[in-house]
mmCIF file of C-alpha atoms in Angstrom:
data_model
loop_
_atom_site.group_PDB
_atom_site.id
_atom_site.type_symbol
_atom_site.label_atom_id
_atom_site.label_comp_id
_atom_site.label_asym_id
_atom_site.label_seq_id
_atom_site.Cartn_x
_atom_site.Cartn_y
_atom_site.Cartn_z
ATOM 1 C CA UNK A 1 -45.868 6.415 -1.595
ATOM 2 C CA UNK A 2 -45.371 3.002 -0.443
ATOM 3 C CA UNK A 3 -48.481 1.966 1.780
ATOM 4 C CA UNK A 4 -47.425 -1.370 3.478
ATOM 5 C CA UNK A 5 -44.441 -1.263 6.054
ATOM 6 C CA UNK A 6 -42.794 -4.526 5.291
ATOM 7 C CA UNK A 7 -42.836 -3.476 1.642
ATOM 8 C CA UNK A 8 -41.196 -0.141 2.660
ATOM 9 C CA UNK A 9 -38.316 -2.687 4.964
ATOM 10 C CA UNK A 10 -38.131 -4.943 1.392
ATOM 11 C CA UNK A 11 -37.151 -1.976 -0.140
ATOM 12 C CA UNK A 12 -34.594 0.120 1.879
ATOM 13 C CA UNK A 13 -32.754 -3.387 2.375
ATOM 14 C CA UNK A 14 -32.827 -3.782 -0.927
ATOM 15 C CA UNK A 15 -31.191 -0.610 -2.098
ATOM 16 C CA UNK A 16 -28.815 -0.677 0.947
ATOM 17 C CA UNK A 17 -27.382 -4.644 -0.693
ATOM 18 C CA UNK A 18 -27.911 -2.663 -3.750
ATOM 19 C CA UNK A 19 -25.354 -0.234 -2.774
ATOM 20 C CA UNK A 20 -22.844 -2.561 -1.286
ATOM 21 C CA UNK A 21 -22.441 -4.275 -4.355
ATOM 22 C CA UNK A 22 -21.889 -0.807 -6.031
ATOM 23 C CA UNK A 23 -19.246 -0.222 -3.619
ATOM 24 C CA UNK A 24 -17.243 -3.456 -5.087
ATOM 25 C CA UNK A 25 -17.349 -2.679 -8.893
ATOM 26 C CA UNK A 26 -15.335 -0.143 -9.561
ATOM 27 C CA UNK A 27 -16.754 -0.221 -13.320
ATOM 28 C CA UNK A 28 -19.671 1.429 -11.878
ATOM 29 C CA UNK A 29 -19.720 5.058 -11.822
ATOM 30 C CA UNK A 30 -19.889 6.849 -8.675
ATOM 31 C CA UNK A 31 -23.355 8.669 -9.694
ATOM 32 C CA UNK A 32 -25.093 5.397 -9.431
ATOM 33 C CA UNK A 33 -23.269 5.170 -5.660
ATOM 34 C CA UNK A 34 -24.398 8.526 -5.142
ATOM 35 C CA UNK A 35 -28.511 8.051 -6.738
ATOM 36 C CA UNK A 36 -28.851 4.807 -4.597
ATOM 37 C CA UNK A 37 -28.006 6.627 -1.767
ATOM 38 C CA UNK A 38 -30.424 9.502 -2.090
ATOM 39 C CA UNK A 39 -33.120 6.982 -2.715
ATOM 40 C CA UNK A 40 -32.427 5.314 0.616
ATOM 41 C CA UNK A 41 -31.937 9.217 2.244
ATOM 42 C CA UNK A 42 -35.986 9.421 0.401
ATOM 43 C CA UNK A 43 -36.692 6.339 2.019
ATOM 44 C CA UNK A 44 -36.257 6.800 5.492
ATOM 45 C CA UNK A 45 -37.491 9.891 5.255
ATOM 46 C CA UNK A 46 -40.758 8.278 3.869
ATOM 47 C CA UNK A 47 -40.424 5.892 6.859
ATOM 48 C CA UNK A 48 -40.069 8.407 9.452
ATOM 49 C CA UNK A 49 -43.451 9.243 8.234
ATOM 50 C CA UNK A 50 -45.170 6.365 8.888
ATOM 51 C CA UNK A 51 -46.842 5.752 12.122
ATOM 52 C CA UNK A 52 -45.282 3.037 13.821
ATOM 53 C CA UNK A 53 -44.974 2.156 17.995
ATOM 54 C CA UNK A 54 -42.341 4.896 19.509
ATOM 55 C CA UNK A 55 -39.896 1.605 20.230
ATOM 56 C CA UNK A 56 -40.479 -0.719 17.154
ATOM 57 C CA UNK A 57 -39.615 2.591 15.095
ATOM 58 C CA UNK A 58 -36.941 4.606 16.514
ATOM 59 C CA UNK A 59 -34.945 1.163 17.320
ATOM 60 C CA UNK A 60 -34.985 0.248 13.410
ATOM 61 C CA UNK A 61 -34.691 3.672 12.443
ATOM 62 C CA UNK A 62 -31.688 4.509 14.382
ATOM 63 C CA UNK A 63 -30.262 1.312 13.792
ATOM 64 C CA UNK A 64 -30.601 2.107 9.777
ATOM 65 C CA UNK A 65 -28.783 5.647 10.337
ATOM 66 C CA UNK A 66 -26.205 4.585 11.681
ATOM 67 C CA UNK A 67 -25.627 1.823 9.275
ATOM 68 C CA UNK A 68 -26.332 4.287 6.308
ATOM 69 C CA UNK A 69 -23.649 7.040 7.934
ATOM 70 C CA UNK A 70 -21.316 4.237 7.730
ATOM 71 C CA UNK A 71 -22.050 3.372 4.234
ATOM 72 C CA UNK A 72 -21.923 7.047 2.728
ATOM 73 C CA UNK A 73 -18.411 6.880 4.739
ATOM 74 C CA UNK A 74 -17.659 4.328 2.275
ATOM 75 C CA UNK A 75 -19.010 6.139 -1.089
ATOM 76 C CA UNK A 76 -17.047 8.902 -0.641
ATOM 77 C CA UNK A 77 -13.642 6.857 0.078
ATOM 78 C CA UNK A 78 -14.771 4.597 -3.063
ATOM 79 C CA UNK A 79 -15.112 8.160 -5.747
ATOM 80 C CA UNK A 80 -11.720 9.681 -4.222
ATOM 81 C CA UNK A 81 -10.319 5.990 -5.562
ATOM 82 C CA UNK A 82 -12.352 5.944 -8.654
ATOM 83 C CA UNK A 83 -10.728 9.480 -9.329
ATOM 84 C CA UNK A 84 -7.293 8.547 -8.550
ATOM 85 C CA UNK A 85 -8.170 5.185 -10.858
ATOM 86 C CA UNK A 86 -9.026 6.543 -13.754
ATOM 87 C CA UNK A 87 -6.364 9.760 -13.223
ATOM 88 C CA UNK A 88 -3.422 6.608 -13.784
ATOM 89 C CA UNK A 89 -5.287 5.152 -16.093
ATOM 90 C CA UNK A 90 -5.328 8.039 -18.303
ATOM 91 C CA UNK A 91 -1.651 8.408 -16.990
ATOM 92 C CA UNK A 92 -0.556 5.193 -17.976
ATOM 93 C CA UNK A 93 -2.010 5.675 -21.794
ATOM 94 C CA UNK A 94 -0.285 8.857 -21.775
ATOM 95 C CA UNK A 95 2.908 7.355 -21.063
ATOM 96 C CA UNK A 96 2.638 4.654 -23.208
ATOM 97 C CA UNK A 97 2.641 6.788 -26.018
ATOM 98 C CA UNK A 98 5.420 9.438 -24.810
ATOM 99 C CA UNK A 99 7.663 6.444 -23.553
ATOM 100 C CA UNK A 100 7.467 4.830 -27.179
ATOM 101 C CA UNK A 101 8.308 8.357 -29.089
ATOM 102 C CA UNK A 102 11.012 9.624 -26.334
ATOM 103 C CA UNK A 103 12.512 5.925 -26.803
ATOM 104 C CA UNK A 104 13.212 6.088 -30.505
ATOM 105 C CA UNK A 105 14.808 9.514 -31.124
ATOM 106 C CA UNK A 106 17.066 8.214 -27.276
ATOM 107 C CA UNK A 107 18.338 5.019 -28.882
ATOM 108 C CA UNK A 108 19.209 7.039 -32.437
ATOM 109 C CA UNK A 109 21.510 9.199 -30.331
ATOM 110 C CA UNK A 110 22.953 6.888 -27.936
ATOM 111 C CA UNK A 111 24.230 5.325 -31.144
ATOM 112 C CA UNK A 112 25.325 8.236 -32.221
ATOM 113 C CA UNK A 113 27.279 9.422 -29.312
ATOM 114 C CA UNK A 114 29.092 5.792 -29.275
ATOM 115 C CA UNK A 115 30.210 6.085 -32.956
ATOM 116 C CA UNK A 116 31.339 9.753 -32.480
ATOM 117 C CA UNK A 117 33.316 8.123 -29.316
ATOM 118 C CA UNK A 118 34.871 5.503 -31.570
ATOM 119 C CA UNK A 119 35.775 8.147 -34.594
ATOM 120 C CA UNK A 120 37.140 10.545 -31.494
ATOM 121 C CA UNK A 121 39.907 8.157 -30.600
ATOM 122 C CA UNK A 122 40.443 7.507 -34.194
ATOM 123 C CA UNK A 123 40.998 11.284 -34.505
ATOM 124 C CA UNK A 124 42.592 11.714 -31.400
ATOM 125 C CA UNK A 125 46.297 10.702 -32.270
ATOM 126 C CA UNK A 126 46.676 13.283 -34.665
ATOM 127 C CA UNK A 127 45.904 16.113 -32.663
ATOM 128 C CA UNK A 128 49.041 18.098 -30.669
ATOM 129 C CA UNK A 129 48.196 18.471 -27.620
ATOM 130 C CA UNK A 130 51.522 19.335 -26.291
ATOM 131 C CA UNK A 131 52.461 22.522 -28.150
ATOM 132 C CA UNK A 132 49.103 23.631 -28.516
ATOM 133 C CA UNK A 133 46.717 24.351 -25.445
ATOM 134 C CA UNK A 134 43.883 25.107 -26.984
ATOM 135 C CA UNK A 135 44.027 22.163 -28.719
ATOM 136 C CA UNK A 136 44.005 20.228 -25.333
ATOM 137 C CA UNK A 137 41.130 22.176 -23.482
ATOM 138 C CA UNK A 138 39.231 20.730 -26.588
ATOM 139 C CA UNK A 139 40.579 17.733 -26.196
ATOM 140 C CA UNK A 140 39.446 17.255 -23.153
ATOM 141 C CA UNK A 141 35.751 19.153 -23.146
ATOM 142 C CA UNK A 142 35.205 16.889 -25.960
ATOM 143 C CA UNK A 143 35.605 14.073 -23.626
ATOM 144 C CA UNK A 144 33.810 15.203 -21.094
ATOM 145 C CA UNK A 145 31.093 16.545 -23.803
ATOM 146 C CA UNK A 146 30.852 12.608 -24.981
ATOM 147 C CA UNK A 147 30.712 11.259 -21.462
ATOM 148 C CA UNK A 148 28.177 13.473 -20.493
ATOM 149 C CA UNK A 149 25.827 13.330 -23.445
ATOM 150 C CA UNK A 150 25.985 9.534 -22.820
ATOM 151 C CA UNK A 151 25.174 9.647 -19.024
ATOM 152 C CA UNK A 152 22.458 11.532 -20.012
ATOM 153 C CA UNK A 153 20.710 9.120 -22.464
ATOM 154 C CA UNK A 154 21.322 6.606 -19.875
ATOM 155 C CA UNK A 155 18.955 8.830 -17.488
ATOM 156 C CA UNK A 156 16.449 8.672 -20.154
ATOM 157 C CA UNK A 157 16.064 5.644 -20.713
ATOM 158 C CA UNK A 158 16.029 5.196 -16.762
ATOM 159 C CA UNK A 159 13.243 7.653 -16.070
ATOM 160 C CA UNK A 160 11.229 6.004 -19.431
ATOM 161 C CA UNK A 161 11.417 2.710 -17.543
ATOM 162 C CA UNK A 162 9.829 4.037 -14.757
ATOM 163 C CA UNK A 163 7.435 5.663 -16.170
ATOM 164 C CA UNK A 164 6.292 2.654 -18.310
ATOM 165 C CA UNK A 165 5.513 0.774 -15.138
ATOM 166 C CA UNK A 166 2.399 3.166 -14.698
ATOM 167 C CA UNK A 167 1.143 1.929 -18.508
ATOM 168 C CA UNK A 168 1.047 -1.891 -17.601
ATOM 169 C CA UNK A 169 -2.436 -3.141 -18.230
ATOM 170 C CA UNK A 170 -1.264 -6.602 -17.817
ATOM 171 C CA UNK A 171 -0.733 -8.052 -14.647
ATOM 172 C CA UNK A 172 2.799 -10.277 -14.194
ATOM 173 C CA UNK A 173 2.740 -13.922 -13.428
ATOM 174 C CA UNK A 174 2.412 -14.554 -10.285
ATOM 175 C CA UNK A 175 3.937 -17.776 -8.696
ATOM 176 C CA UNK A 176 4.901 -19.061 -5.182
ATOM 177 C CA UNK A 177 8.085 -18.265 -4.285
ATOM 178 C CA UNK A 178 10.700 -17.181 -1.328
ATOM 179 C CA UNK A 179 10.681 -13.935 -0.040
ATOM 180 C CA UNK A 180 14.201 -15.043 1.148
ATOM 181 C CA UNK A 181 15.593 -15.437 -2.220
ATOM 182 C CA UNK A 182 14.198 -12.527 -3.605
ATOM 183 C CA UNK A 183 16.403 -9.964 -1.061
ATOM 184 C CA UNK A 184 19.333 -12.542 -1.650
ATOM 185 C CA UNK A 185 19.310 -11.681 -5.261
ATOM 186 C CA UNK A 186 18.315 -8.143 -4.582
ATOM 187 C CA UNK A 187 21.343 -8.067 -2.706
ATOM 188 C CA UNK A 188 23.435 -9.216 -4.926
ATOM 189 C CA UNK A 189 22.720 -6.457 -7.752
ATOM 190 C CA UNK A 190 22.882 -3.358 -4.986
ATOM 191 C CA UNK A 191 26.423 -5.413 -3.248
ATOM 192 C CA UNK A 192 28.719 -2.892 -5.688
ATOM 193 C CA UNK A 193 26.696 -0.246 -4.838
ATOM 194 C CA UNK A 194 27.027 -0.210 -0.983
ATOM 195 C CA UNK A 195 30.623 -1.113 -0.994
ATOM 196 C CA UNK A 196 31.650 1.686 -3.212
ATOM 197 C CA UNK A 197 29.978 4.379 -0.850
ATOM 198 C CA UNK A 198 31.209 2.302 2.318
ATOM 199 C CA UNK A 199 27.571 1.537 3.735
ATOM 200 C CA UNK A 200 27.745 -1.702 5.994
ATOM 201 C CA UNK A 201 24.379 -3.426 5.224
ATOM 202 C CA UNK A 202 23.007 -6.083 7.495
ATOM 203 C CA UNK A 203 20.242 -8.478 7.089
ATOM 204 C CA UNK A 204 18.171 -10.704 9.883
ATOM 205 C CA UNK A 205 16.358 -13.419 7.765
ATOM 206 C CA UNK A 206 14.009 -15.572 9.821
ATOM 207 C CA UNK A 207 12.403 -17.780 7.357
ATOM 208 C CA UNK A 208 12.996 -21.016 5.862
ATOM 209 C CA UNK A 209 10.679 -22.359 3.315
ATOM 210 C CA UNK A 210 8.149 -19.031 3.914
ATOM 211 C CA UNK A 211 6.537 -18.436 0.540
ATOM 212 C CA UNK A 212 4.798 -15.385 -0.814
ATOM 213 C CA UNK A 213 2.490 -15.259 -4.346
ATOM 214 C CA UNK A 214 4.090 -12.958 -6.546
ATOM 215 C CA UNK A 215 5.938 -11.806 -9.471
ATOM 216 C CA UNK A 216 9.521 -12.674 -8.476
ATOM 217 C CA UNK A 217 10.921 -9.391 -10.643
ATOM 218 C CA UNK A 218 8.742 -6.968 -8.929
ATOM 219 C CA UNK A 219 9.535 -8.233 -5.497
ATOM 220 C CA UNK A 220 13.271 -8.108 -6.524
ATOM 221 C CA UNK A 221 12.652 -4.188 -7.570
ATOM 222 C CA UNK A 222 10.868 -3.279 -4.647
ATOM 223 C CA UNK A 223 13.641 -4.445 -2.164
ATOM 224 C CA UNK A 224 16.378 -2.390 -4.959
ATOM 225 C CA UNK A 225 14.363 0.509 -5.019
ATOM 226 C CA UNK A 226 14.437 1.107 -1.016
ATOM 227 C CA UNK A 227 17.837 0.044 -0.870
ATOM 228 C CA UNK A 228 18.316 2.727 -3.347
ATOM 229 C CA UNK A 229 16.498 5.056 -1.661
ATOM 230 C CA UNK A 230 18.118 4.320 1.979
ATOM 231 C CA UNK A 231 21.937 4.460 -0.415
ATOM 232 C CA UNK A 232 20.694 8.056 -1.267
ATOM 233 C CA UNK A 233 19.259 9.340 1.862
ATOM 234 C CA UNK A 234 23.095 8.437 3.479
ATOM 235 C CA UNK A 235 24.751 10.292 0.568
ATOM 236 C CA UNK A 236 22.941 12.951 1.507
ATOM 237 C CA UNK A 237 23.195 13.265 5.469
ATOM 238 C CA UNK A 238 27.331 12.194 5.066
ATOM 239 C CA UNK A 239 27.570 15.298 3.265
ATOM 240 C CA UNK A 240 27.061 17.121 6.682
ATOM 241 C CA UNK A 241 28.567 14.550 9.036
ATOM 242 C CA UNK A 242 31.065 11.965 8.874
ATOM 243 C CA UNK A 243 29.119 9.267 10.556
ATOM 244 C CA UNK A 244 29.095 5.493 9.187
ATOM 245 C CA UNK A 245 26.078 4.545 6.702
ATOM 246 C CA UNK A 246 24.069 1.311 7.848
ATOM 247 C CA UNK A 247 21.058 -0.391 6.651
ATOM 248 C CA UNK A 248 19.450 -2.943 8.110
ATOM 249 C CA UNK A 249 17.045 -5.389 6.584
ATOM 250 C CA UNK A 250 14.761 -7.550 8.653
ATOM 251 C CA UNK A 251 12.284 -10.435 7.471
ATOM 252 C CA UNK A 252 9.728 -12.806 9.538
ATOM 253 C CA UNK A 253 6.730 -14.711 10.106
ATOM 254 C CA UNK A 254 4.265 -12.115 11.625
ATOM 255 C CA UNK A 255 2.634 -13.577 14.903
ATOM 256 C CA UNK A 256 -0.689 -13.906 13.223
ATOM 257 C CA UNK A 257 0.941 -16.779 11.341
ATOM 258 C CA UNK A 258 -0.690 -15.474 8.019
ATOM 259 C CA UNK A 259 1.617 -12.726 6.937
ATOM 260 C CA UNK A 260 5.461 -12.285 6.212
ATOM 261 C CA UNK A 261 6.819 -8.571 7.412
ATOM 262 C CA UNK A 262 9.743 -7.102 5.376
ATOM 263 C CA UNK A 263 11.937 -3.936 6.824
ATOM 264 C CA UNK A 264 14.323 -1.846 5.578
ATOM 265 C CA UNK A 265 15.639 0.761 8.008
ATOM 266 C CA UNK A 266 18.309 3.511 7.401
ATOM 267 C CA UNK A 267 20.379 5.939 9.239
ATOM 268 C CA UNK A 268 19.891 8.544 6.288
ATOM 269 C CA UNK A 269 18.869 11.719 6.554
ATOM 270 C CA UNK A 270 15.154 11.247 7.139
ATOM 271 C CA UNK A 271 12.016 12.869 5.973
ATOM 272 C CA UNK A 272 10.197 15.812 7.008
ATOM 273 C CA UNK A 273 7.278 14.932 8.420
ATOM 274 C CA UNK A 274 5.496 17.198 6.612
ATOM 275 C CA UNK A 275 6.398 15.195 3.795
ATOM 276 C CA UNK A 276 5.596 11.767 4.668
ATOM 277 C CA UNK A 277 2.036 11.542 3.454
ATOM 278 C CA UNK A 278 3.541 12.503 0.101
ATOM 279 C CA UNK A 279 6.385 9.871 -0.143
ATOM 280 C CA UNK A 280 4.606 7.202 -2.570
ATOM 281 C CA UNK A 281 2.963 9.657 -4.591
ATOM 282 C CA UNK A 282 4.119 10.151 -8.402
ATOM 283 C CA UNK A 283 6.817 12.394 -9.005
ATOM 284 C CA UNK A 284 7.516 13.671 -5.599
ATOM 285 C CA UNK A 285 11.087 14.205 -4.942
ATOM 286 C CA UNK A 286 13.316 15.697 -2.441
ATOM 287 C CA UNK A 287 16.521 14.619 -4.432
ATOM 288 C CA UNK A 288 15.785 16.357 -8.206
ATOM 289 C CA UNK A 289 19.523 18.030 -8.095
ATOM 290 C CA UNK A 290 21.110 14.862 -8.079
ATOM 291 C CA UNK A 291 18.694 13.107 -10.622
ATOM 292 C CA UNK A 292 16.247 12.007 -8.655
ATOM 293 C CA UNK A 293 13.075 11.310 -10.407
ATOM 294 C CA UNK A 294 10.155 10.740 -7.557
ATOM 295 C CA UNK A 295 9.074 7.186 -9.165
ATOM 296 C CA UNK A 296 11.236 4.721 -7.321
ATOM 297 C CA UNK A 297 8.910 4.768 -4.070
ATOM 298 C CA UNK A 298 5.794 5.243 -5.953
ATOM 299 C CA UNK A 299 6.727 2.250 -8.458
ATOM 300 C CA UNK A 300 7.176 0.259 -4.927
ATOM 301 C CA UNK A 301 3.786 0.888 -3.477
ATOM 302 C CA UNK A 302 2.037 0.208 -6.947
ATOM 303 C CA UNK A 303 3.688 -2.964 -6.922
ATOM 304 C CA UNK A 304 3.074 -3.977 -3.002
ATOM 305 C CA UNK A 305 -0.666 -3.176 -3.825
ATOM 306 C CA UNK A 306 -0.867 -5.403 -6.769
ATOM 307 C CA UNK A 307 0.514 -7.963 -4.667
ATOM 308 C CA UNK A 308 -2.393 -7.850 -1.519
ATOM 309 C CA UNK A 309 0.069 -6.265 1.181
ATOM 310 C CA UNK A 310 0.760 -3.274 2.481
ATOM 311 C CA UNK A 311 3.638 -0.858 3.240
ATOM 312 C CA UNK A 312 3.695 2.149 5.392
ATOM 313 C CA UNK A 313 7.236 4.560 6.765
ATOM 314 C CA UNK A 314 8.348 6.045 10.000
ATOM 315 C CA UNK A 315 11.486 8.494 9.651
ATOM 316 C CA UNK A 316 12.990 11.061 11.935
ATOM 317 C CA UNK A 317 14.373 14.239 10.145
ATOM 318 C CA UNK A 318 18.412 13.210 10.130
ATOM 319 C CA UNK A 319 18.501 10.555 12.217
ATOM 320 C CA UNK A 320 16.721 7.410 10.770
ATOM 321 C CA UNK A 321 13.798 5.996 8.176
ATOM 322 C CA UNK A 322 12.229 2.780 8.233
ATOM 323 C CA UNK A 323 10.062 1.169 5.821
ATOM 324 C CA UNK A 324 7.929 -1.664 6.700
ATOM 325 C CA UNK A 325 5.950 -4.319 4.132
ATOM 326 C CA UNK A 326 3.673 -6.712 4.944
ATOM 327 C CA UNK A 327 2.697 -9.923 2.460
ATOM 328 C CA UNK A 328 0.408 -12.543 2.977
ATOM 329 C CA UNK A 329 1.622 -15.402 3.403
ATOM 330 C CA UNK A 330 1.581 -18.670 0.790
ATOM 331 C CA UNK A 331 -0.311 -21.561 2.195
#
């Protein structure tokens, strides 16, 4: 029992600071969160105890309430993050080690598959075809056969590289450098790919020497992977309609003068709304029939976090999705 009053105040602001710090290290576990707080819950309780002037003591007391409401607000927001923390990080050493054995045994029969391609056209001219009919069905299921099995390594070893990003315990170089040139060069790598589905992209760039502080790669594969994303969600809707694809890209100095916003909108098919809340998690996929994997948006919002910004979606079921980022700006 403490006996003097301004010992009992040393103390409860002492475990409160005590518990802030907590709050910061996520090294800590969240039963130490969790013990500091019942000691300030014993605490107050002890304090309410004490016989102090109505005003002097409800004024401090309600004051500390409050304050320690707000603060067991923040414990339990800092253990749902320390569980999804250590959740990837067991993730990402599971990966590591399926990416590395699903790799090897891939690469032996991609190899495979392109030396059976290059004996097939060897054997090829020696096979009649024209007076036998069986012998071209075979002919050409073996083709197709080849093709396939080699599309389907090359999904693989896609999906594997995905995954992998989850297993990264080292963080990229970060450097200053142009937002601007980053979705020029992202551009250039997706061109092919909107041209060959007809999707007229446009692209309102208002910065000039605007820098961000970043891993120039990552940036690059964010802006691909939503591209991607917006390429698919038109596929999708244009297999109902006939209406024009467009995506539009918009960067620009935010008003506050310390941040850079990126957007990406599409008229794709949209998202449920039901599903929204679910986009950047792991996995999650509306698209698995035609290979999607669920990693492209979640690899996106990994990488957005690592770089101190922010990224958030608005869609309307069939009509339109827009995803906005926000950076901080270089200085």
């Amino acid at each position: 029992m403490y006996r003097d009053n301004f010992e009992l105040y040393l103390a409860i602001a002492h475990l409160v600071n005590l518990k802030e710090s907590l709050e910061h290290n996520n090294s800590k576990l969240t039963e130490e969160l969790i013990k500091t707080n019942q000691d300030i819950l014993a605490l107050l309780q002890e304090f309410e105890n004490i016989n102090l002037g109505d005003v002097e003591k409800n004024g401090f007391l309600e004051n500390l309430k409050r304050t320690n409401k707000e603060q067991m607000e923040k414990i339990r927001e800092q253990e749902k993050a320390l569980v999804q923390a250590d959740k990837m990080a067991s993730l990402g050493q599971l990966i590591a080690g399926i990416a590395h054995e699903i790799n090897n045994p891939t690469t032996y029969i991609k190899s495979n598959i392109e030396l059976m391609k290059r004996y097939w056209k060897v054997i090829l001219p020696c096979i009649d075809i024209n007076n036998n009919k069986k012998a071209k069905i075979v002919v050409d299921d073996v083709e197709e056969v080849l093709n396939s099995m080699y599309r389907g390594t090359d999904r693989i070893v896609e999906i594997v590289s995905g995954l992998k990003y989850f297993s990264r315990q080292e963080k990229a170089d970060f450097k200053p450098l142009s937002l601007k040139d980053c979705i020029d060069d992202a551009y250039k790598l997706v061109k092919n790919e909107l041209m060959k589905n007809n999707i007229d992209f446009k692209s309102f760039i208002e910065l000039n020497q605007h820098m961000i502080f970043g891993a120039k790669q990552q940036i690059e594969q964010v802006i691909i992977n939503l591209i991607l994303n917006s390429i698919n969600a038109i596929k999708s809707i244009r297999s109902k309609n006939n209406l024009s694809g467009l995506i539009e890209i918009k960067a620009y100095q935010n008003d506050d003068k310390d941040s850079i916003c990126l957007s990406i909108e599409d008229n794709g098919c949209g998202i449920k709304q039901e599903e929204i809340s679910m986009v950047f998690n792991p996995f999650f996929t509306t698209n698995l029939k035609d290979g999607g994997t669920g990693l492209g948006l979640s690899i996106v919002y990994g990488i957005i976090e690592e770089h101190g910004g922010s990224i958030n979606v608005i869609s309307e079921e069939n009509i339109f999705t827009k995803f906005t980022i926000i950076f901080p700006l270089y200085k």
